[in-house]
Short mmCIF file of C-alpha atoms and ligand atoms in Angstrom, two decimals:
data_model
loop_
_atom_site.label_atom_id
_atom_site.label_comp_id
_atom_site.label_asym_id
_atom_site.label_seq_id
_atom_site.Cartn_x
_atom_site.Cartn_y
_atom_site.Cartn_z
CA MET T 105 65.97 206.81 95.08
CA LYS T 106 69.46 208.01 94.27
CA ARG T 107 70.19 204.96 92.25
CA LEU T 108 66.88 205.15 90.52
CA ILE T 109 67.58 208.56 89.17
CA THR T 110 71.11 207.67 88.14
CA MET T 111 69.79 204.71 86.25
CA SER T 112 67.02 206.55 84.54
CA ILE T 113 69.50 208.93 83.09
CA SER T 114 72.41 206.64 82.40
CA LEU T 115 70.40 203.94 80.68
CA GLY T 116 68.11 206.28 78.91
CA VAL T 117 65.09 204.49 80.30
CA VAL T 118 62.20 206.82 80.68
CA VAL T 119 61.59 206.09 84.30
CA ALA T 120 61.18 209.41 85.91
CA ALA T 121 59.85 212.34 84.04
CA ALA T 122 59.68 215.99 84.95
CA GLY T 123 56.94 215.73 87.55
CA TYR T 124 58.94 213.19 89.45
CA LEU T 125 62.35 214.74 89.27
CA PHE T 126 61.22 218.16 90.25
CA GLY T 127 58.86 217.22 92.99
CA ASN T 128 55.22 216.28 93.20
CA ASP T 129 52.75 215.22 95.80
CA HIS T 130 53.01 211.44 95.41
CA GLY T 131 55.14 210.41 98.31
CA GLN T 132 58.25 211.63 96.55
CA ALA T 133 58.80 214.65 98.75
CA GLY T 134 62.33 215.90 98.45
CA ALA T 135 62.76 214.47 94.97
CA ALA T 136 64.06 217.76 93.66
CA SER T 137 66.70 218.12 96.36
CA THR T 138 67.69 214.46 95.83
CA PHE T 139 68.20 215.21 92.19
CA PHE T 140 70.58 218.00 92.95
CA SER T 141 72.34 216.18 95.79
CA GLU T 142 72.95 213.41 93.25
CA ALA T 143 74.82 215.91 91.14
CA VAL T 144 76.87 216.89 94.19
CA ALA T 145 77.56 213.22 94.94
CA ALA T 146 78.77 212.74 91.40
CA GLU T 147 81.43 215.38 91.99
CA LYS T 148 82.70 213.35 94.93
CA ALA T 149 82.81 210.10 92.94
CA PRO T 150 86.00 208.05 93.16
CA GLU T 151 88.66 208.75 90.61
CA VAL T 152 88.42 206.86 87.38
CA SER T 153 91.04 204.15 87.17
CA PRO T 154 92.25 202.26 84.12
CA VAL T 155 92.53 199.01 86.09
CA LEU T 156 89.94 199.09 88.89
CA ALA T 157 86.34 198.10 88.31
CA ARG T 158 83.64 200.66 88.87
CA PRO T 159 80.25 199.82 90.36
CA ARG T 160 77.56 199.07 87.82
CA ASP T 161 73.90 199.78 88.07
CA THR T 162 72.70 196.73 86.23
CA TYR T 163 71.04 193.56 87.46
CA TYR T 164 72.84 190.34 86.68
CA PRO T 165 70.54 187.39 87.46
CA ASN T 166 71.80 185.02 90.09
CA SER T 167 74.28 187.55 91.45
CA GLU T 168 72.36 189.32 94.25
CA ASP T 169 70.77 188.06 97.46
CA LEU T 170 67.25 189.19 98.12
CA ALA T 171 66.85 190.82 101.54
CA LYS T 172 64.26 189.39 103.93
CA ASP T 173 61.94 192.34 103.43
CA GLU T 174 62.64 192.92 99.76
CA MET T 175 60.52 192.31 96.68
CA ARG T 176 62.05 192.01 93.23
CA VAL T 177 59.87 192.28 90.15
CA ILE T 178 61.20 191.45 86.69
CA ALA T 179 59.40 192.19 83.44
CA CYS T 180 59.64 189.02 81.34
CA GLY T 181 57.22 190.22 78.68
CA THR T 182 55.90 193.70 77.97
CA GLY T 183 54.81 193.56 74.34
CA MET T 184 51.78 192.84 72.23
CA PRO T 185 49.90 189.89 70.73
CA THR T 186 51.93 190.24 67.54
CA THR T 187 55.26 188.63 68.32
CA ARG T 188 58.63 190.33 68.03
CA ALA T 189 62.13 189.38 69.09
CA ALA T 190 62.63 192.54 71.14
CA GLN T 191 59.61 192.07 73.41
CA ALA T 192 57.76 188.97 74.56
CA ALA T 193 54.09 189.30 75.51
CA ALA T 194 52.82 189.97 79.03
CA CYS T 195 54.71 188.36 81.91
CA PHE T 196 55.91 189.72 85.26
CA LEU T 197 57.86 187.69 87.78
CA VAL T 198 57.60 188.61 91.47
CA GLU T 199 60.31 187.33 93.81
CA LEU T 200 60.02 187.76 97.57
CA GLY T 201 62.58 187.72 100.35
CA ASN T 202 60.77 184.77 101.92
CA GLY T 203 61.76 182.64 98.90
CA ASP T 204 58.37 182.66 97.16
CA LYS T 205 58.13 183.41 93.45
CA PHE T 206 55.01 184.15 91.44
CA ILE T 207 54.51 184.54 87.70
CA PHE T 208 51.76 186.94 86.62
CA ASP T 209 50.67 186.17 83.07
CA ILE T 210 52.84 184.07 80.84
CA GLY T 211 52.38 185.56 77.38
CA THR T 212 53.80 184.31 74.12
CA GLY T 213 57.60 184.26 74.17
CA SER T 214 57.95 184.92 77.87
CA ALA T 215 59.17 181.44 78.85
CA GLU T 216 62.54 182.11 77.25
CA ARG T 217 62.82 185.37 79.20
CA LEU T 218 62.14 183.42 82.39
CA SER T 219 64.78 180.87 81.41
CA SER T 220 67.34 183.67 81.05
CA LEU T 221 67.02 184.38 84.78
CA GLN T 222 68.44 180.92 85.55
CA ILE T 223 66.00 180.26 88.37
CA PRO T 224 65.54 176.58 89.31
CA TYR T 225 62.22 175.48 87.88
CA ASP T 226 60.94 174.00 91.13
CA TYR T 227 60.70 177.63 92.27
CA LEU T 228 58.75 178.68 89.18
CA ASP T 229 55.68 176.58 89.89
CA LYS T 230 53.02 179.26 90.48
CA VAL T 231 51.39 181.05 87.55
CA PHE T 232 48.54 183.56 87.84
CA ILE T 233 46.71 184.22 84.58
CA GLY T 234 44.67 187.43 84.32
CA HIS T 235 42.88 186.49 81.11
CA LEU T 236 43.05 183.92 78.38
CA HIS T 237 44.33 185.88 75.39
CA ALA T 238 47.35 184.18 73.85
CA ASP T 239 49.55 187.17 74.62
CA HIS T 240 48.86 186.56 78.32
CA PHE T 241 49.14 182.77 78.56
CA GLY T 242 50.69 181.64 75.26
CA SER T 243 53.86 180.36 76.93
CA LEU T 244 52.08 178.25 79.52
CA GLY T 245 52.75 175.13 77.49
CA GLU T 246 56.43 176.00 77.25
CA ILE T 247 56.90 176.32 80.97
CA PHE T 248 54.72 173.26 81.53
CA ILE T 249 56.75 170.96 79.28
CA GLY T 250 60.08 172.80 79.15
CA GLY T 251 60.06 173.54 82.88
CA ALA T 252 59.58 169.85 83.67
CA LEU T 253 62.36 168.93 81.24
CA MET T 254 64.65 171.45 82.91
CA GLY T 255 64.08 170.19 86.42
CA ARG T 256 60.64 171.02 87.82
CA GLN T 257 59.75 167.86 89.69
CA LYS T 258 56.38 168.95 90.93
CA PRO T 259 53.12 169.94 89.27
CA LEU T 260 52.80 173.37 87.72
CA ARG T 261 50.17 175.33 89.66
CA VAL T 262 47.91 177.69 87.76
CA TRP T 263 45.39 180.23 89.03
CA GLY T 264 42.96 181.87 86.66
CA PRO T 265 39.39 183.11 86.34
CA ASN T 266 36.31 181.21 85.28
CA GLY T 267 34.10 182.60 82.53
CA ARG T 268 30.41 183.00 81.86
CA THR T 269 30.33 179.36 80.72
CA PRO T 270 32.74 176.54 81.59
CA GLU T 271 34.26 176.69 78.08
CA LEU T 272 35.38 180.25 78.72
CA GLY T 273 37.27 179.48 81.91
CA THR T 274 40.89 178.73 82.82
CA ALA T 275 40.25 175.10 83.77
CA TYR T 276 38.89 174.41 80.29
CA ALA T 277 41.84 176.13 78.62
CA VAL T 278 44.37 174.18 80.69
CA GLN T 279 42.57 170.87 80.16
CA LYS T 280 42.51 171.42 76.39
CA MET T 281 46.17 172.42 76.43
CA LYS T 282 46.97 169.16 78.19
CA GLU T 283 44.99 167.32 75.54
CA MET T 284 46.85 169.21 72.82
CA TYR T 285 50.07 167.82 74.30
CA THR T 286 48.81 164.24 74.39
CA TRP T 287 51.36 163.01 71.85
CA ASP T 288 54.15 164.95 73.55
CA LEU T 289 53.37 163.56 76.99
CA ALA T 290 52.63 160.05 75.67
CA GLY T 291 56.17 159.94 74.30
CA ARG T 292 57.71 160.86 77.66
CA VAL T 293 55.65 158.90 80.17
CA GLY T 294 57.45 155.82 81.40
CA LEU T 295 60.83 157.15 80.29
CA VAL T 296 61.34 160.12 82.63
CA ASP T 297 60.41 161.36 86.10
CA PHE T 298 56.82 162.28 85.29
CA ARG T 299 55.99 164.30 88.42
CA GLY T 300 56.57 167.64 86.70
CA TYR T 301 54.28 166.85 83.79
CA SER T 302 51.04 167.61 85.55
CA ILE T 303 49.10 170.81 86.12
CA GLU T 304 46.99 171.84 89.06
CA VAL T 305 44.31 174.41 88.15
CA ASN T 306 42.72 176.74 90.65
CA GLU T 307 39.82 178.46 88.97
CA PHE T 308 38.08 181.27 90.78
CA ASP T 309 35.12 183.57 90.19
CA TYR T 310 36.01 186.42 87.85
CA LYS T 311 33.29 188.53 89.45
CA ALA T 312 34.73 188.26 92.94
CA GLU T 313 35.81 191.68 94.19
CA ASN T 314 39.10 191.80 96.02
CA ALA T 315 38.63 188.14 96.93
CA VAL T 316 41.54 186.20 98.40
CA ILE T 317 42.54 183.51 95.93
CA TYR T 318 45.90 182.60 97.48
CA GLU T 319 47.16 182.83 101.03
CA ASP T 320 50.31 181.15 102.20
CA ASN T 321 53.62 181.94 103.88
CA GLY T 322 52.57 185.52 104.64
CA VAL T 323 51.54 186.22 101.04
CA THR T 324 48.00 187.21 100.12
CA ILE T 325 46.88 187.39 96.50
CA ARG T 326 43.51 188.87 95.61
CA SER T 327 41.55 189.12 92.40
CA PHE T 328 39.18 191.78 91.12
CA PRO T 329 37.30 192.04 87.82
CA ALA T 330 38.63 193.74 84.70
CA ILE T 331 36.89 194.84 81.50
CA HIS T 332 38.36 193.48 78.31
CA SER T 333 36.99 191.69 75.27
CA LEU T 334 34.56 189.39 77.14
CA ASP T 335 33.60 188.69 80.73
CA GLY T 336 36.39 186.86 82.56
CA PRO T 337 39.54 189.03 82.77
CA VAL T 338 40.79 190.01 86.21
CA SER T 339 43.54 192.01 87.91
CA PHE T 340 45.59 190.79 90.86
CA SER T 341 47.10 192.30 93.98
CA LEU T 342 49.86 190.62 95.97
CA GLU T 343 50.49 191.77 99.52
CA TRP T 344 53.41 190.70 101.64
CA LYS T 345 55.18 192.41 104.53
CA GLU T 346 53.36 195.70 103.95
CA LEU T 347 54.42 195.76 100.31
CA LYS T 348 51.76 195.72 97.64
CA PHE T 349 52.23 194.69 94.03
CA VAL T 350 49.32 195.09 91.65
CA PHE T 351 49.09 193.53 88.23
CA GLY T 352 46.49 194.43 85.65
CA SER T 353 46.28 191.94 82.82
CA ASP T 354 44.40 193.74 80.02
CA SER T 355 41.54 196.10 80.79
CA TYR T 356 39.66 199.17 79.86
CA PRO T 357 40.07 201.47 82.89
CA ASN T 358 37.76 200.03 85.51
CA LYS T 359 36.40 201.04 88.90
CA TRP T 360 37.80 197.97 90.62
CA PHE T 361 41.39 198.77 89.72
CA ALA T 362 40.83 202.38 90.76
CA LYS T 363 39.66 201.10 94.14
CA TYR T 364 41.70 198.00 94.95
CA ALA T 365 45.02 199.03 93.43
CA LYS T 366 45.16 202.10 95.65
CA ASP T 367 48.39 202.66 97.52
CA ALA T 368 50.27 200.00 95.63
CA ASP T 369 54.03 200.11 95.88
CA LEU T 370 54.30 198.90 92.31
CA ALA T 371 51.21 199.17 90.08
CA VAL T 372 51.50 197.44 86.70
CA HIS T 373 48.75 198.30 84.24
CA GLU T 374 48.46 197.95 80.50
CA CYS T 375 49.07 201.05 78.43
CA PHE T 376 48.36 200.54 74.76
CA VAL T 377 50.09 201.94 71.70
CA ALA T 378 48.94 205.54 71.14
CA VAL T 379 46.11 205.81 68.61
CA PRO T 380 48.09 207.64 65.89
CA ASP T 381 50.76 204.92 65.98
CA LEU T 382 48.12 202.20 65.70
CA VAL T 383 47.20 203.77 62.37
CA LYS T 384 50.72 204.63 61.26
CA LYS T 385 52.65 201.55 62.37
CA MET T 386 50.07 198.81 62.92
CA GLY T 387 48.11 199.61 59.78
CA PHE T 388 44.80 199.96 61.62
CA THR T 389 42.01 202.04 60.13
CA PRO T 390 41.25 205.12 62.25
CA GLU T 391 38.00 203.47 63.35
CA GLN T 392 39.82 200.29 64.43
CA ALA T 393 42.55 202.30 66.13
CA LEU T 394 40.05 204.30 68.14
CA THR T 395 38.06 201.25 69.19
CA VAL T 396 41.00 198.99 70.03
CA GLY T 397 43.24 201.75 71.35
CA THR T 398 40.73 203.43 73.64
CA GLN T 399 37.75 201.12 74.22
CA ILE T 400 39.19 197.56 74.40
CA HIS T 401 42.52 198.60 75.88
CA THR T 402 43.78 201.45 78.03
CA ALA T 403 45.06 204.44 76.06
CA PRO T 404 48.11 206.24 77.52
CA GLU T 405 45.95 209.21 78.52
CA ALA T 406 43.61 206.88 80.40
CA PHE T 407 46.54 205.00 81.97
CA GLY T 408 47.67 208.32 83.40
CA LYS T 409 44.23 209.02 84.84
CA VAL T 410 44.18 205.62 86.54
CA MET T 411 47.60 206.16 88.09
CA GLN T 412 46.76 209.70 89.16
CA GLU T 413 43.85 208.17 91.06
CA ILE T 414 45.64 205.28 92.76
CA LYS T 415 48.95 207.06 93.38
CA PRO T 416 51.35 204.12 93.49
CA ARG T 417 54.93 204.55 94.60
CA MET T 418 55.79 203.50 91.06
CA ALA T 419 53.48 203.16 88.08
CA VAL T 420 54.47 200.65 85.42
CA ALA T 421 53.12 200.92 81.88
CA TYR T 422 53.43 197.96 79.52
CA HIS T 423 51.71 196.45 76.47
CA PHE T 424 53.09 198.71 73.76
CA PHE T 425 55.95 198.25 71.35
CA LYS T 426 58.61 200.37 72.95
CA ASP T 427 60.63 201.88 70.14
CA PHE T 428 62.58 205.08 69.66
CA ASP T 429 59.70 206.53 67.74
CA THR T 430 56.77 205.34 69.90
CA THR T 431 58.03 205.88 73.43
CA ALA T 432 57.84 209.65 73.49
CA GLU T 433 54.27 209.52 72.20
CA VAL T 434 53.22 207.16 74.98
CA ASN T 435 55.10 209.13 77.62
CA ASP T 436 53.80 212.53 76.55
CA ARG T 437 50.22 211.32 76.52
CA ILE T 438 50.55 209.74 79.97
CA ARG T 439 51.99 213.01 81.22
CA THR T 440 48.87 214.90 80.20
CA THR T 441 47.08 213.14 83.08
CA TYR T 442 49.73 211.83 85.49
CA ASP T 443 52.75 213.41 87.11
CA GLY T 444 53.89 210.68 89.49
CA PRO T 445 56.73 208.14 89.33
CA LEU T 446 56.62 206.14 86.12
CA SER T 447 58.39 203.24 84.46
CA LEU T 448 57.76 202.60 80.79
CA ALA T 449 58.44 198.89 80.90
CA GLU T 450 60.45 196.82 78.51
CA ASP T 451 61.60 193.24 78.80
CA PHE T 452 64.13 192.66 81.59
CA MET T 453 63.37 195.84 83.48
CA VAL T 454 63.85 195.10 87.19
CA TRP T 455 62.35 196.75 90.25
CA ASN T 456 63.81 196.13 93.73
CA ILE T 457 61.23 197.26 96.23
CA THR T 458 61.58 197.87 99.94
CA LYS T 459 59.75 200.20 102.25
CA ASP T 460 62.45 202.84 101.73
CA ASP T 461 63.39 202.52 98.11
CA ILE T 462 62.33 201.44 94.67
CA ARG T 463 65.35 200.80 92.55
CA VAL T 464 64.78 200.43 88.82
CA ARG T 465 67.36 198.87 86.57
CA MET T 466 67.73 196.73 83.52
CA ALA T 467 68.88 193.12 83.75
CA VAL T 468 71.72 191.91 81.62
CA VAL T 469 71.04 188.30 80.83
CA GLU T 470 72.90 185.37 79.39
CA GLU T 471 71.02 184.18 76.32
CA HIS T 472 72.76 180.84 76.03
CA THR T 473 71.19 179.39 79.15
CA TRP T 474 71.26 175.74 80.12
CA ALA T 475 69.32 174.00 82.86
CA PRO T 476 69.52 175.76 86.24
CA PRO T 477 70.51 173.66 89.27
CA LEU T 478 68.01 171.09 90.51
CA VAL T 479 66.21 171.71 93.78
CA SER T 480 65.20 168.08 94.16
CA LYS T 481 66.62 164.93 92.66
CA PRO T 482 64.85 163.31 89.74
CA GLU T 483 63.34 159.91 90.42
CA LEU T 484 63.29 156.97 88.07
CA PRO T 485 60.02 156.57 86.15
CA GLN T 486 57.43 154.92 88.35
CA LYS T 487 55.96 151.56 87.45
CA GLY T 488 52.44 152.19 86.31
CA ASP T 489 53.10 155.73 85.01
CA ARG T 490 52.08 154.66 81.51
CA GLU T 491 48.97 152.84 82.66
CA LYS T 492 47.91 155.82 84.72
CA TYR T 493 48.52 158.30 81.92
CA GLY T 494 46.88 156.11 79.28
CA LYS T 495 43.80 155.77 81.43
CA GLU T 496 43.62 159.49 82.18
CA MET T 497 43.97 160.58 78.56
CA GLY T 498 42.08 157.69 76.96
CA VAL T 499 45.14 156.37 75.14
CA PRO T 500 45.61 152.56 74.96
CA VAL T 501 48.76 151.61 76.88
CA GLU T 502 50.02 149.44 74.02
CA SER T 503 50.25 152.53 71.82
CA LEU T 504 52.60 154.24 74.28
CA GLY T 505 55.83 153.18 72.60
CA TYR T 506 56.93 152.10 69.13
CA SER T 507 54.97 149.67 66.98
CA ASP T 508 56.88 146.71 65.50
CA PHE T 509 56.67 148.49 62.14
CA ILE T 510 58.65 151.50 63.35
CA GLN T 511 60.90 149.47 65.62
CA GLU T 512 62.00 147.36 62.65
CA GLY T 513 62.95 150.47 60.74
CA ARG T 514 65.91 151.24 62.98
CA TRP T 515 69.01 151.37 60.83
CA GLY T 516 71.58 149.01 62.32
CA GLU T 517 74.48 150.51 60.40
CA VAL T 518 74.97 153.08 63.16
CA ASP T 519 75.36 150.43 65.89
CA GLU T 520 79.10 150.27 65.77
CA ALA T 521 79.49 154.04 65.99
CA LEU T 522 77.05 154.27 68.89
CA ARG T 523 78.62 151.33 70.74
CA GLY T 524 81.73 153.47 70.76
CA VAL T 525 79.89 156.13 72.77
CA TYR T 526 78.83 153.54 75.35
CA LYS T 527 82.40 152.27 75.54
CA GLU T 528 83.70 155.78 75.97
CA ALA T 529 81.23 156.49 78.80
CA SER T 530 82.02 153.17 80.50
CA GLU T 531 85.74 153.86 80.42
CA ALA T 532 85.43 157.48 81.50
CA LEU T 533 83.14 156.77 84.40
CA GLY T 534 84.49 153.40 85.44
CA ARG T 535 81.18 151.58 85.23
CA LYS T 536 79.65 149.34 82.62
CA PHE T 537 76.93 150.84 80.43
CA GLU T 538 75.24 148.03 78.48
CA TYR T 539 74.44 148.85 74.88
CA PRO T 540 70.69 148.38 74.40
CA THR T 541 69.96 145.60 71.94
CA LYS T 542 66.34 146.58 71.31
ZN1 ZN J 280 43.89 190.74 76.03
ZN1 ZN J 281 47.13 191.74 75.86
#
């Protein structure tokens, strides 16, 4: 709590607004006195030194252990369907003290946010998709292919809802994505460890109410319906060790969220750009802005109503472009209907959650990331990989590789230069690397 307030002020993140700081009835009893005791604590702070480091209130990935009873949630995408460098589209990573990690939605651009956390890809093998808009699963292909390239040596596991017809369900979307990558995968099979290049799909009934769709290692994940665009969208809750995380993909405010998200420790729900800004900045007509901003999505005022009903320990609003000139509008409108703890999310916001505390910070990430360490060793390609893949995808095995036409186009003039690289490697490593003659 103390750290939370420090952070919200020092980083300028609108985390806790007046209702929170000065006391309210949402499990934040004593907030006002904490606020003032923080000021007293500041007076007792250690002297500033020109040579000694001071503590920082920032999360550096791969620098903190997770306690056995702790949950860490990281926003890896908080934006909109229209892409921008500052915000990827919907994606929240949940990390648990038991070692489990879960990705909720994997919107356009979010895979690179995930990569910035430098988590070994074998641990990032579980993705829960709330609905099939591109801004909620547009980076699935990137983590599927790129994750395997960077060390995931097991299938990617995906959970998502069915639809009113098979074509509108998650299994169909994933199957078609795999087909879209036929050329990509055909060029890799037989050359690399192919175990990571497969996807397991777990499709469940979008109408199921609070149904368990995942249960393992003390973690229970449930799904309940949402209302957005077409039948099919859902929200999720994750419960573990008496902590409850709730994730709403997109939705108009719905009765299921009001019921099943109750008492969440962290409740993430969409909160769309305020209607006037949809007109002013997105170029919508007023009619479009009203429809999209209040009927298809959740307007800030409605977001507040939802949170006032479910009373989470921390409400998280996302799905708006968070700029200097939009944030106040969103915040003020939420505050017309909600006075509890609030985070206005942006990419790389981090929540550390225990029974006693919710600490909110921003992560500082390294953009120039390389592959994280491997959890398991890569194997050599298996004999028969190509045959198996060709059969599965309906591609003749003889077309998996170069034709004579292309093979004969290799320009031999580079041979001498490249032989030098083989020689260099052989000398450096003390073993003979044969230069391939074909
Ligand atoms: Zn959507
Ligand atoms: Zn969306």
